[in-house]
Short mmCIF file of C-alpha atoms and ligand atoms in Angstrom, two decimals:
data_model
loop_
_atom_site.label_atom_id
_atom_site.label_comp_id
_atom_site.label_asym_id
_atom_site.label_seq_id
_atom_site.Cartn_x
_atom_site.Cartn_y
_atom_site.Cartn_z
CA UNK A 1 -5.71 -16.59 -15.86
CA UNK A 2 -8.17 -14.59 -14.18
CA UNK A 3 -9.91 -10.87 -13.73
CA UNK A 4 -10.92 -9.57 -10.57
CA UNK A 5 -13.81 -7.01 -10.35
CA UNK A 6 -14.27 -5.76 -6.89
CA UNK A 7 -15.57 -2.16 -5.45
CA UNK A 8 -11.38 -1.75 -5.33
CA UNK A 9 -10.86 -1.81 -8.82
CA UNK A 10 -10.67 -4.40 -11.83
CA UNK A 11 -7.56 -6.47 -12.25
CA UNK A 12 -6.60 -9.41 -14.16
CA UNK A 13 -3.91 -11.13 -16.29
CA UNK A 14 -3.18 -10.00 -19.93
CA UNK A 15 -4.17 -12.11 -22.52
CA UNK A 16 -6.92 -14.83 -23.86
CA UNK A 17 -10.68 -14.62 -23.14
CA UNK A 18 -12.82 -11.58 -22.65
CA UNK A 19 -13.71 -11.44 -19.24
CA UNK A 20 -12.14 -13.81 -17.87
CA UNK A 21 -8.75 -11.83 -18.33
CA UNK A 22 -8.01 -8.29 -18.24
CA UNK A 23 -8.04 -8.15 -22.55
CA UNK A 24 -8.56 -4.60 -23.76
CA UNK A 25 -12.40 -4.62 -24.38
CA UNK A 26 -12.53 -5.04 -20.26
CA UNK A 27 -9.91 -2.15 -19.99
CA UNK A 28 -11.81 0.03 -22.72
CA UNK A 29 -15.47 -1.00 -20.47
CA UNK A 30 -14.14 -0.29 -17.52
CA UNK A 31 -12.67 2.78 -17.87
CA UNK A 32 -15.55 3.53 -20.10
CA UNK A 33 -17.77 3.07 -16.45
CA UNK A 34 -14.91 4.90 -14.41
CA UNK A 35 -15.19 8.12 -16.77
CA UNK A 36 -19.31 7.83 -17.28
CA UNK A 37 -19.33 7.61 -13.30
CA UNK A 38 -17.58 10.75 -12.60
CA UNK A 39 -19.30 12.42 -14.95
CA UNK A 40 -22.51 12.00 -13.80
CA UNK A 41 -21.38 12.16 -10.36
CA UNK A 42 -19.85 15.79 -11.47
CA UNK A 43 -22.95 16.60 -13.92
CA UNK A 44 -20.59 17.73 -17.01
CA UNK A 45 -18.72 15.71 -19.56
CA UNK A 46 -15.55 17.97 -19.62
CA UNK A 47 -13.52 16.74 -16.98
CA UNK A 48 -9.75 16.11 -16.51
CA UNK A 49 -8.24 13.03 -15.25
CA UNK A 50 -4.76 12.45 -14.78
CA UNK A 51 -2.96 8.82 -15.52
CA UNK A 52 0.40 7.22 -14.96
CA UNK A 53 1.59 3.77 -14.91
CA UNK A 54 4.15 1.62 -13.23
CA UNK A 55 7.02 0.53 -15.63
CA UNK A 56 5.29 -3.34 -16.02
CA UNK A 57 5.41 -4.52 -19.94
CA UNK A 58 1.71 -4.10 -20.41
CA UNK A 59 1.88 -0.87 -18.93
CA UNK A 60 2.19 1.24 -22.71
CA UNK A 61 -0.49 -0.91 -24.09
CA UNK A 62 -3.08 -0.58 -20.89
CA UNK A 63 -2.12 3.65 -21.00
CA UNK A 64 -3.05 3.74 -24.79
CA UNK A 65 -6.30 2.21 -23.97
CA UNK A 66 -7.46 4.15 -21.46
CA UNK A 67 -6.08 7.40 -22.62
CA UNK A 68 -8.27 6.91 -25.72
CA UNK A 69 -11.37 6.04 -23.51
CA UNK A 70 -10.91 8.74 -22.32
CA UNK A 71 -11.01 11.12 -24.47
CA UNK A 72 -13.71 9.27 -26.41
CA UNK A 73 -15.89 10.49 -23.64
CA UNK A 74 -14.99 13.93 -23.97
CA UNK A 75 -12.51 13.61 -20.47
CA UNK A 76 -9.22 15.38 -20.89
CA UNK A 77 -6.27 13.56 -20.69
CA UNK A 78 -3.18 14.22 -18.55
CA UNK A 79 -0.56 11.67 -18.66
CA UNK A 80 2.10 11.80 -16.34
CA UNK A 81 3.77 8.37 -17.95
CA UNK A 82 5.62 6.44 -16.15
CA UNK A 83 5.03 7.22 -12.10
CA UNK A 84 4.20 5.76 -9.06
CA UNK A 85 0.88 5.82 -7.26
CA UNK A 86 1.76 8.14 -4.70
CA UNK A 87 2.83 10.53 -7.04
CA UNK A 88 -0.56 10.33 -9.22
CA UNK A 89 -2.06 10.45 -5.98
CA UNK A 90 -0.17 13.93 -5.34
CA UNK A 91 -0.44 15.25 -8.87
CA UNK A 92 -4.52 14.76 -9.07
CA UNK A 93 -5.11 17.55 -6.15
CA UNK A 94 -1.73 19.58 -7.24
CA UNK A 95 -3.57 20.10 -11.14
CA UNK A 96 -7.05 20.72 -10.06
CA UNK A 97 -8.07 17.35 -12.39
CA UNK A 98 -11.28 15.93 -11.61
CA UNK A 99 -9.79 12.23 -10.83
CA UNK A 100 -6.74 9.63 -11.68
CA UNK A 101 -6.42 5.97 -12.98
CA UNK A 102 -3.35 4.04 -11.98
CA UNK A 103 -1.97 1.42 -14.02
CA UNK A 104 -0.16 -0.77 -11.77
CA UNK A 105 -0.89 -4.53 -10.07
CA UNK A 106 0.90 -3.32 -7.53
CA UNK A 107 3.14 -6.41 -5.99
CA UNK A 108 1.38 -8.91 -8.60
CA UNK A 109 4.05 -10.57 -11.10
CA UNK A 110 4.18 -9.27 -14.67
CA UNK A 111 1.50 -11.14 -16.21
CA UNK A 112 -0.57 -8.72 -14.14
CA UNK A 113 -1.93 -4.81 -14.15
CA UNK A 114 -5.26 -3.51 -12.76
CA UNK A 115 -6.73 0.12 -12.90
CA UNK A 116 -6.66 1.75 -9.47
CA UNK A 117 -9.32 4.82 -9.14
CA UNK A 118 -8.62 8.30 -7.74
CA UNK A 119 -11.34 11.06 -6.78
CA UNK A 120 -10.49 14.02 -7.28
CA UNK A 121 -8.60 14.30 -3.90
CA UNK A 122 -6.31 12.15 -5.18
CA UNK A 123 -7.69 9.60 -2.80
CA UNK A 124 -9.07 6.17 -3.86
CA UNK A 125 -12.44 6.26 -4.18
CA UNK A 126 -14.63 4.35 -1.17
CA UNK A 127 -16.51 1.18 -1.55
CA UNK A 128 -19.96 2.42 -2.54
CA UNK A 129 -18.56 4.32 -5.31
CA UNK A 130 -16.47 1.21 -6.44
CA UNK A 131 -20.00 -0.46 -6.47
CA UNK A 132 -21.58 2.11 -8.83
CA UNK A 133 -18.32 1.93 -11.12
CA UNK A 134 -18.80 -1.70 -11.28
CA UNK A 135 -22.71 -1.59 -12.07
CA UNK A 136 -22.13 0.96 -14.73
CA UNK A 137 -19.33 -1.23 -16.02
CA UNK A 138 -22.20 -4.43 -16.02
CA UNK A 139 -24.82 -2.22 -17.68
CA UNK A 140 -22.45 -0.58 -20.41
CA UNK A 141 -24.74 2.73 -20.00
CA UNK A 142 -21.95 4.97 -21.79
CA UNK A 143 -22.66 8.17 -24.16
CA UNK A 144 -19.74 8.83 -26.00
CA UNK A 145 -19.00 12.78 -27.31
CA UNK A 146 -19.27 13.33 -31.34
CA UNK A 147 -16.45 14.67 -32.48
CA UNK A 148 -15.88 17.73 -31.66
CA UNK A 149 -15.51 17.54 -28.12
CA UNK A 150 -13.02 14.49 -28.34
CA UNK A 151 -10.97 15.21 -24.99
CA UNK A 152 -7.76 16.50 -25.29
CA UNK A 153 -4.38 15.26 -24.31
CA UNK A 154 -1.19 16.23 -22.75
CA UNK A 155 1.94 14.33 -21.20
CA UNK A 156 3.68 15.66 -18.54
CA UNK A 157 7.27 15.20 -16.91
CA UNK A 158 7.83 17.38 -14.16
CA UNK A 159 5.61 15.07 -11.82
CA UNK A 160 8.53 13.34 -9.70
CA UNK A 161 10.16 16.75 -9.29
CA UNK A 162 6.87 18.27 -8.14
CA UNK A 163 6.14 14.99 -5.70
CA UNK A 164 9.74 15.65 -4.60
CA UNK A 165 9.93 19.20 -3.86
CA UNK A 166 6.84 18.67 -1.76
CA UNK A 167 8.26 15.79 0.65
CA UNK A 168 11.26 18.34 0.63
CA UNK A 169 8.89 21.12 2.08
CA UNK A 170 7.85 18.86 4.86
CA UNK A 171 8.78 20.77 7.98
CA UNK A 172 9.26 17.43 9.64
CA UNK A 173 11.60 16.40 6.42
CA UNK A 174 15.26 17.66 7.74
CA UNK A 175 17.15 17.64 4.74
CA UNK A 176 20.18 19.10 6.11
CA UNK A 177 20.31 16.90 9.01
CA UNK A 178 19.81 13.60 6.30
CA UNK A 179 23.04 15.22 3.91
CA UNK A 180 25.36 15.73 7.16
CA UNK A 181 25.15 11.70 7.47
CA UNK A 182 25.87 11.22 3.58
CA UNK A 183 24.64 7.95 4.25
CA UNK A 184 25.29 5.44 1.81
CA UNK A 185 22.13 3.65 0.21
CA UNK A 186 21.27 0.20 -1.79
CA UNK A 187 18.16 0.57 -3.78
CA UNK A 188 16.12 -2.30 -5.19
CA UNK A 189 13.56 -0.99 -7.57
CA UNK A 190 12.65 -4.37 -9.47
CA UNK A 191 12.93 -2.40 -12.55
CA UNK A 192 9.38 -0.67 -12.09
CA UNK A 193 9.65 3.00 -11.13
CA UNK A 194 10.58 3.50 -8.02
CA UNK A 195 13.76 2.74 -9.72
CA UNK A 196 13.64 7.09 -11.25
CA UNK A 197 11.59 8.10 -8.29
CA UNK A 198 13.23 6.96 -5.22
CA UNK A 199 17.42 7.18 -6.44
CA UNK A 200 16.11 11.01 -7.42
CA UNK A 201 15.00 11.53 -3.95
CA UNK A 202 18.11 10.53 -2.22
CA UNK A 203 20.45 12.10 -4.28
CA UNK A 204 18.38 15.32 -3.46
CA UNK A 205 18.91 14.36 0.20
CA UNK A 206 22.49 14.29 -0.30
CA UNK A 207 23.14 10.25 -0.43
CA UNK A 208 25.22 8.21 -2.39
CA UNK A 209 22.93 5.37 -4.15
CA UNK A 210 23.84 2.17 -5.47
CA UNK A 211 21.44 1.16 -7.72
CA UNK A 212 19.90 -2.50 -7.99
CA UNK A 213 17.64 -3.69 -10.41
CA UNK A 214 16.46 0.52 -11.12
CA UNK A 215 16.36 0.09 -14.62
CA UNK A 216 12.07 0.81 -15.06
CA UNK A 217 11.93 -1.91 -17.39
CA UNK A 218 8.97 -3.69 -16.26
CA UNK A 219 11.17 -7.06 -16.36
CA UNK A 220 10.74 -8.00 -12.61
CA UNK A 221 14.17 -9.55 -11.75
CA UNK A 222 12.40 -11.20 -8.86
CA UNK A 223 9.05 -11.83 -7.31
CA UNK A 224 7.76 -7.94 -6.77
CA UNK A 225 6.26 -8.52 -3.42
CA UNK A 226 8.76 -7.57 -0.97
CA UNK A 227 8.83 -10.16 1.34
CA UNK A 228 11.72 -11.68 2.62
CA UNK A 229 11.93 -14.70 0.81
CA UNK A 230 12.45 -12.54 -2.28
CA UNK A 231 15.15 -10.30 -0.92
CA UNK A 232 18.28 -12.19 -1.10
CA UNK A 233 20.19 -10.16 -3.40
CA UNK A 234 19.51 -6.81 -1.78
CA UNK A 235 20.81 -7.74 1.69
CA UNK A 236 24.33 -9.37 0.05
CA UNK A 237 25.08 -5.99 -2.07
CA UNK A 238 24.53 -3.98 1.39
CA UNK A 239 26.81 -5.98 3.12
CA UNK A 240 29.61 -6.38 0.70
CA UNK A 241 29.30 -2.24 -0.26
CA UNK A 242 28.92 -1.63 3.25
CA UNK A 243 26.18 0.29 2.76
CA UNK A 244 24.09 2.16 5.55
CA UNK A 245 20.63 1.40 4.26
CA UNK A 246 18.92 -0.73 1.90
CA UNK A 247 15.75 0.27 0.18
CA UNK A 248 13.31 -1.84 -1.32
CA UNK A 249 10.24 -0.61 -3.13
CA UNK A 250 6.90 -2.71 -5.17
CA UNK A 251 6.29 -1.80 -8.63
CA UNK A 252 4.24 1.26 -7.78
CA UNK A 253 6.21 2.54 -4.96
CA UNK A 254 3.56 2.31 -2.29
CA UNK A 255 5.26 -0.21 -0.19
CA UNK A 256 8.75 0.48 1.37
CA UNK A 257 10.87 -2.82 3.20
CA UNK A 258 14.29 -1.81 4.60
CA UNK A 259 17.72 -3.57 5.19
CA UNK A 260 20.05 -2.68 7.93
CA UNK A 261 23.65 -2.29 7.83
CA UNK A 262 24.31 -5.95 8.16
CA UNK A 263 22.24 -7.17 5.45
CA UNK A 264 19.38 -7.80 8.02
CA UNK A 265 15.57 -6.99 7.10
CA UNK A 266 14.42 -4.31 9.54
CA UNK A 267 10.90 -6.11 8.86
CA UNK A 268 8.51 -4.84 6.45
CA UNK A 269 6.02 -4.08 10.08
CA UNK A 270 8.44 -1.60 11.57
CA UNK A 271 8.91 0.81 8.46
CA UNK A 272 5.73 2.36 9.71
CA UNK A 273 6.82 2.00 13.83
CA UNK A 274 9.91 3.51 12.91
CA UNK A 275 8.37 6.67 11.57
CA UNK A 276 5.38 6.68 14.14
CA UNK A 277 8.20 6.80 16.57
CA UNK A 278 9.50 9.93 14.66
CA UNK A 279 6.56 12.00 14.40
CA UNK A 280 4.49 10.80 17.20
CA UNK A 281 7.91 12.33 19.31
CA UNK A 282 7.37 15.39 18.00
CA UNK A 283 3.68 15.78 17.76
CA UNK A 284 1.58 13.82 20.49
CA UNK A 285 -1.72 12.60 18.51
CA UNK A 286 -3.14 9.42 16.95
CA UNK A 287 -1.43 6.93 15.12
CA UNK A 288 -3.50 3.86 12.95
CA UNK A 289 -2.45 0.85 11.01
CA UNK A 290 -4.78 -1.95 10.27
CA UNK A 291 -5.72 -5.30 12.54
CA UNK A 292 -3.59 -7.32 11.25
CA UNK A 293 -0.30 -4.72 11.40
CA UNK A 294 2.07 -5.45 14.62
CA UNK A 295 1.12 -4.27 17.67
CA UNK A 296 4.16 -2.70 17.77
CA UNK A 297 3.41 0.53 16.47
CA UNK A 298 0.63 0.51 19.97
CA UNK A 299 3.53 -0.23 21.74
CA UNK A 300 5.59 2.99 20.51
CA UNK A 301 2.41 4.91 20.38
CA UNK A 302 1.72 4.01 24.32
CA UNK A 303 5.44 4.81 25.29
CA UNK A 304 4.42 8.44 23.76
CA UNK A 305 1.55 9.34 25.27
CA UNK A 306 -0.39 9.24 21.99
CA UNK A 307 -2.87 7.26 21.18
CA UNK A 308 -3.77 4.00 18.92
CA UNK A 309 -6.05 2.85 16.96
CA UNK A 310 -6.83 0.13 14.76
CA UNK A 311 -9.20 0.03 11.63
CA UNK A 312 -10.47 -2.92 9.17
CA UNK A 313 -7.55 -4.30 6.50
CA UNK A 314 -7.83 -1.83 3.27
CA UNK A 315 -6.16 1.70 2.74
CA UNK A 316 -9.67 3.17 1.99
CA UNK A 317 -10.48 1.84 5.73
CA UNK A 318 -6.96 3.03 6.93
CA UNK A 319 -7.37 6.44 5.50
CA UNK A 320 -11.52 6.53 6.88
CA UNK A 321 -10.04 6.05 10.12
CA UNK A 322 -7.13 7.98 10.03
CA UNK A 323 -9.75 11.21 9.35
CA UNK A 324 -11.92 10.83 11.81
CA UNK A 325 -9.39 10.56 14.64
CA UNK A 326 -7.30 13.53 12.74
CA UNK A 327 -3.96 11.52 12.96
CA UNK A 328 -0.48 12.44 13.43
CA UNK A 329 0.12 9.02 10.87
CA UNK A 330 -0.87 6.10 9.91
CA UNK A 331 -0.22 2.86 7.43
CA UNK A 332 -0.39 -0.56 6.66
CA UNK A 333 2.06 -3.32 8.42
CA UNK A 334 2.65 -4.28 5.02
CA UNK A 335 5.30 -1.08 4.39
CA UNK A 336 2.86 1.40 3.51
CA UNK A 337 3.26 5.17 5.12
CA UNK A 338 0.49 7.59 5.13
CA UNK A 339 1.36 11.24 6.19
CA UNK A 340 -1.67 12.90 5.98
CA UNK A 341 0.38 16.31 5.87
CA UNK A 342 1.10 15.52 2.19
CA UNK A 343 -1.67 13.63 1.28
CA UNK A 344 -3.72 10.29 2.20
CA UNK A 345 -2.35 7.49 -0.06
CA UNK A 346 0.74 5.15 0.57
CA UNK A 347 3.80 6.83 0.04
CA UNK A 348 7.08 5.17 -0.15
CA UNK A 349 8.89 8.14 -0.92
CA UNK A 350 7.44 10.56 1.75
CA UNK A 351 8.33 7.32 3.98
CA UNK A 352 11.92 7.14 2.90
CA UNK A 353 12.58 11.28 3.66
CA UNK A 354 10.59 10.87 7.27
CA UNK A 355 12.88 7.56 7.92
CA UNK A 356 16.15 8.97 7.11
CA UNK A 357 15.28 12.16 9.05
CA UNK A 358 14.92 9.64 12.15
CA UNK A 359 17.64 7.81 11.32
CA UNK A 360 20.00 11.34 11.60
CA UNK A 361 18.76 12.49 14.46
CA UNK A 362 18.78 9.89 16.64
CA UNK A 363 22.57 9.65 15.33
CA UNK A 364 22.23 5.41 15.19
CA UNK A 365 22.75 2.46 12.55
CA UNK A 366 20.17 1.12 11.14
CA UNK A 367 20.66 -2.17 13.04
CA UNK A 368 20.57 0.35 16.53
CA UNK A 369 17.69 1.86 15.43
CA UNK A 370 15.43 -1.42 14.88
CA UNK A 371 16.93 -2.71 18.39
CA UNK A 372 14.95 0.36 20.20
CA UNK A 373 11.51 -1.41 19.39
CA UNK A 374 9.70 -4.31 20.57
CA UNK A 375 10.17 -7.25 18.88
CA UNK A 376 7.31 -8.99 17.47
CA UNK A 377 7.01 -12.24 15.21
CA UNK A 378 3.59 -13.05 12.62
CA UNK A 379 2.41 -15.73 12.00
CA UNK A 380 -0.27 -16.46 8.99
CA UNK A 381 -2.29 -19.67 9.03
CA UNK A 382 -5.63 -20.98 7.27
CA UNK A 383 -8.40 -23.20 8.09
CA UNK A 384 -10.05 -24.62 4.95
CA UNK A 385 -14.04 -25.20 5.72
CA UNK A 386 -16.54 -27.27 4.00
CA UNK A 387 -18.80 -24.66 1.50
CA UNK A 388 -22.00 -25.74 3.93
CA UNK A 389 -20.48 -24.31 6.98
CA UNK A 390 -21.58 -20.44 8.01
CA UNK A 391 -18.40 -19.11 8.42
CA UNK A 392 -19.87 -15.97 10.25
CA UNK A 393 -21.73 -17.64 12.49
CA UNK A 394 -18.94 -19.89 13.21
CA UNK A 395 -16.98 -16.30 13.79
CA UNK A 396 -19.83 -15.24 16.06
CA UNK A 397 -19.23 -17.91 18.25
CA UNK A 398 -15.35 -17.76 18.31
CA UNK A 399 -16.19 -14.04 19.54
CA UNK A 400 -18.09 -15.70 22.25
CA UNK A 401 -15.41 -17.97 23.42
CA UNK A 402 -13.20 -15.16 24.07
CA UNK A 403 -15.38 -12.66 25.93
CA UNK A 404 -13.22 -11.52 28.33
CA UNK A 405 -10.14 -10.84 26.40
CA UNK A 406 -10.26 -6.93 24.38
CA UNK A 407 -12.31 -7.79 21.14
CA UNK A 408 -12.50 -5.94 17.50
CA UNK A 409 -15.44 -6.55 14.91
CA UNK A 410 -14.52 -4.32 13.11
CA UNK A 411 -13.13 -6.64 10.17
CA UNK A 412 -13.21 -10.39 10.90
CA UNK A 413 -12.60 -11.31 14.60
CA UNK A 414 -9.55 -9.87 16.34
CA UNK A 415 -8.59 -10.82 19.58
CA UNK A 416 -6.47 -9.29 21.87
CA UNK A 417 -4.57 -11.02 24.72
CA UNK A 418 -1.88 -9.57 26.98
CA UNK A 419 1.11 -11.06 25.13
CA UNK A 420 0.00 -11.76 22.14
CA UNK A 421 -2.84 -11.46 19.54
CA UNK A 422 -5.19 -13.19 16.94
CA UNK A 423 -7.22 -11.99 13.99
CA UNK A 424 -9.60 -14.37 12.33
CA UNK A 425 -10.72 -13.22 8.32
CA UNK A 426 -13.14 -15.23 6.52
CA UNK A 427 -12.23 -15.09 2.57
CA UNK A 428 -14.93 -13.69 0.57
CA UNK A 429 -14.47 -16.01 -2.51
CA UNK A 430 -13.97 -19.68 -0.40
CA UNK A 431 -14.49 -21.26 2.56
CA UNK A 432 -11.55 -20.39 4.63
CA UNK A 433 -10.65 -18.59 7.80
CA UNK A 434 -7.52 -16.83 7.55
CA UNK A 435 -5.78 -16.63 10.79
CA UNK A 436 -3.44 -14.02 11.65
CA UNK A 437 -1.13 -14.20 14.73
CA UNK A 438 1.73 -12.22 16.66
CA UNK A 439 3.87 -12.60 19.63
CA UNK A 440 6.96 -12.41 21.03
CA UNK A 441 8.91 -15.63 19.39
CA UNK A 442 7.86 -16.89 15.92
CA UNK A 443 7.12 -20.40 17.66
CA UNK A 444 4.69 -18.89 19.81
CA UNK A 445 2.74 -17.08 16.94
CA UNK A 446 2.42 -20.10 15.26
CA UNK A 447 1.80 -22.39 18.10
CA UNK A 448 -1.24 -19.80 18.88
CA UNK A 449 -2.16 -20.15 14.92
CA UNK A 450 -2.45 -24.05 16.05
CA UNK A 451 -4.56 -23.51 19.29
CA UNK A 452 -7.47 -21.71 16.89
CA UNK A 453 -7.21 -23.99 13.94
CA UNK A 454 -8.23 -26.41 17.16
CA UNK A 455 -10.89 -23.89 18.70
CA UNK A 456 -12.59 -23.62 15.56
CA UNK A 457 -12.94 -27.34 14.86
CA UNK A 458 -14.66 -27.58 18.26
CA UNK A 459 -16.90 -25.22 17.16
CA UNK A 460 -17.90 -26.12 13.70
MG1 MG B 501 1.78 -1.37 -4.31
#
């Protein structure tokens, strides 16, 4: 059991102790601080927020909550029901509303939800905010309104159609050239609701979907983080209805894994390289992913005479980045497409239309496709530390070692060699150093994992 206040957002597990759980006195506080922040940040009480929810079984009981939190501080309510972040993220600018809460633990297993906070961009608010949220949360400095200026409410359903028509307006979206191919899709939705959204979308692009696990149930048929280990089923059902494309989505439709023809995981790192590839052939510019995403996406970026660049791990850092160097697009290794042309948040459906466009113009199979790119392999070791150790320090003088070789600070330590590449994270919450690798065979990523777990023991 556990709840998790950070400047990101609080999330927990349902159930048992105040505070030590997400129970519904933290929900009511913390939306209670969320609401009183943006207030006083905006100087009036009547604002509008808009809120939606992934399909997980809390979901209806978390939205009731903070729907009447709400309005018990005088904030208009509009509640898209069940969505996906990306398309709260959409809807927030699209109604003029002052700010969103999303109710979705994103790849976290049932047991979980959390409150993610939009400004009113549609964009999740930055650190320093998250650290005023939290403080107001600690200090429970809240004014509710008397009665007669109880927010109001409204539901609306025409959000996915809205999200929809928008990707479809994408001048780099060729519909036409997508329902030509009347590709043949596998979707694996693990019953949240990318299982409505995403099926939708490709039926508008002409497709014929088979759906798997689209029911938006909240029942997670397996793990929700879509890693390979937890994609088993997928890749048979392409295979045996020999199936272009499979599609795999997290509960909240911000992350986006595909399957080739075969049954074959095109690698959760090269949904974004594939679609850098796309746009960065039509539009020279900057593309950014995070340290720890494959280098891959340099590699593409290179071959296009555009530009790459690499920010700290954390969409709000992503999305900073991806700003001030006015990219073409941008992302997170971890499946996660931003295309600032719609809007900056993770988008798994904008990422679908863009990749499918690719896919039917450069007339290939999926399998042909992935083949074009370099191949990479990760590889994710830890060092556990005593709690005496300085683990910055001990970071400051791994930096040192490595003084020659092309060096980030940015977030952690990352080193760059020629062939491959290393990024050192301390955890914030125990004394470990996360070590990230890539290169060009799996056994080399992981023998360079071994080499630092070494380095740093000489060092400590
Ligand atoms: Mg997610």
């Amino acid at each position: 059991m556990s709840l998790i206040k950070s400047i990101s957002g609080i999330r927990g597990t349902i159930g048992g102790k105040v505070n030590e759980n997400l129970t519904p006195l933290d929900v009511v506080k913390f939306t209670s601080a969320f609401g009183t922040w943006l207030q006083n940040n905006k100087n009036k009480k009547d604002l509008t927020l808009v809120v939606g929810r992934d399909a997980r079984i809390s979901g209806s009981m978390v939205n009731s909550l903070v729907t009447a939190t709400l309005q018990g501080l005088g904030i208009h309510v509009v509640d898209l029901g069940l969505s996906t972040t990306p398309t709260v993220e959409v809807m927030v600018p699209e109604l003029s509303a002052d700010g969103g809460i999303i109710l979705t633990a994103s790849h976290n297993p049932k047991q979980w939800n959390a409150l993610k906070l939009l400004n009113e961009n549609g964009e999740f608010i930055n650190g320093e905010n998250g650290a005023e949220v939290l403080a107001l949360a600690e200090s429970e400095d809240f004014n509710y309104a008397v009665v007669d200026d109880l927010g109001k409410y409204e539901t609306r359903d025409d959000a996915f159609d809205i999200h929809i028509q928008k990707i479809l307006d994408l001048p780099m979206v060729d519909a036409e050239a997508i329902k030509s191919k009347k590709f043949k899709v596998v979707v694996d939705a693990v019953n949240s609701t990318g299982g409505i959204a995403i099926p939708r979308l490709l039926e508008e692009l002409g497709c014929e979907v088979v759906k798997l696990y689209c029911e938006p149930n909240g029942h997670f048929p397996h793990n929700p983080e879509p890693l390979k280990e937890h994609l088993g089923e997928i890749c048979e059902l392409v295979k045996k209805e020999n199936a272009d494309l499979g599609i795999v989505v997290d509960p909240d439709v911000d992350r986006l894994a595909l399957v080739d023809e075969n049954g074959e995981l095109f690698g959760e790192e090269y949904t974004l390289v594939a679609v850098a590839d796309y746009l960065l052939k039509n539009k020279k510019g900057a593309a950014i992913s995070n340290l720890s995403s494959s280098r891959a996406l340099r590699d593409v970026a290179r071959n296009l005479d555009s530009e790459y660049f690499a920010s700290a791990v954390g969409e709000v850092n992503v999305v900073t980045l991806m700003k001030e160097k006015n990219a073409v697009i941008g992302g997170e290794g971890n499946g996660g497409i931003i295309y600032p042309d719609l809007h900056y948040g993770r988008d798994s459906l904008v990422g679908v239309a863009l990749f499918l466009t690719h896919l039917a113009k450069e007339n290939k199979s999926v399998s042909e496709l992935r083949a074009t790119y370099p191949s990479y392999f990760m590889g994710k070791k830890k060092i556990e530390l005593t709690p005496d150790i300085d683990v910055d320090a001990l970071l400051t003088k791994m930096e040192k070692e490595y003084l020659n070789e092309e060096i980030s600070t940015v977030d952690g330590v990352k080193i760059d060699f020629e062939k491959n590449w290393v990024h050192l994270r301390k955890s914030n919450t125990e004394p470990i150093i996360r070590i990230y690798t890539e290169a060009f065979s799996q056994e080399e990523a992981d023998q360079l994992g071994d080499q630092m777990i070494e380095k740093i023991k000489s060092l400590v």
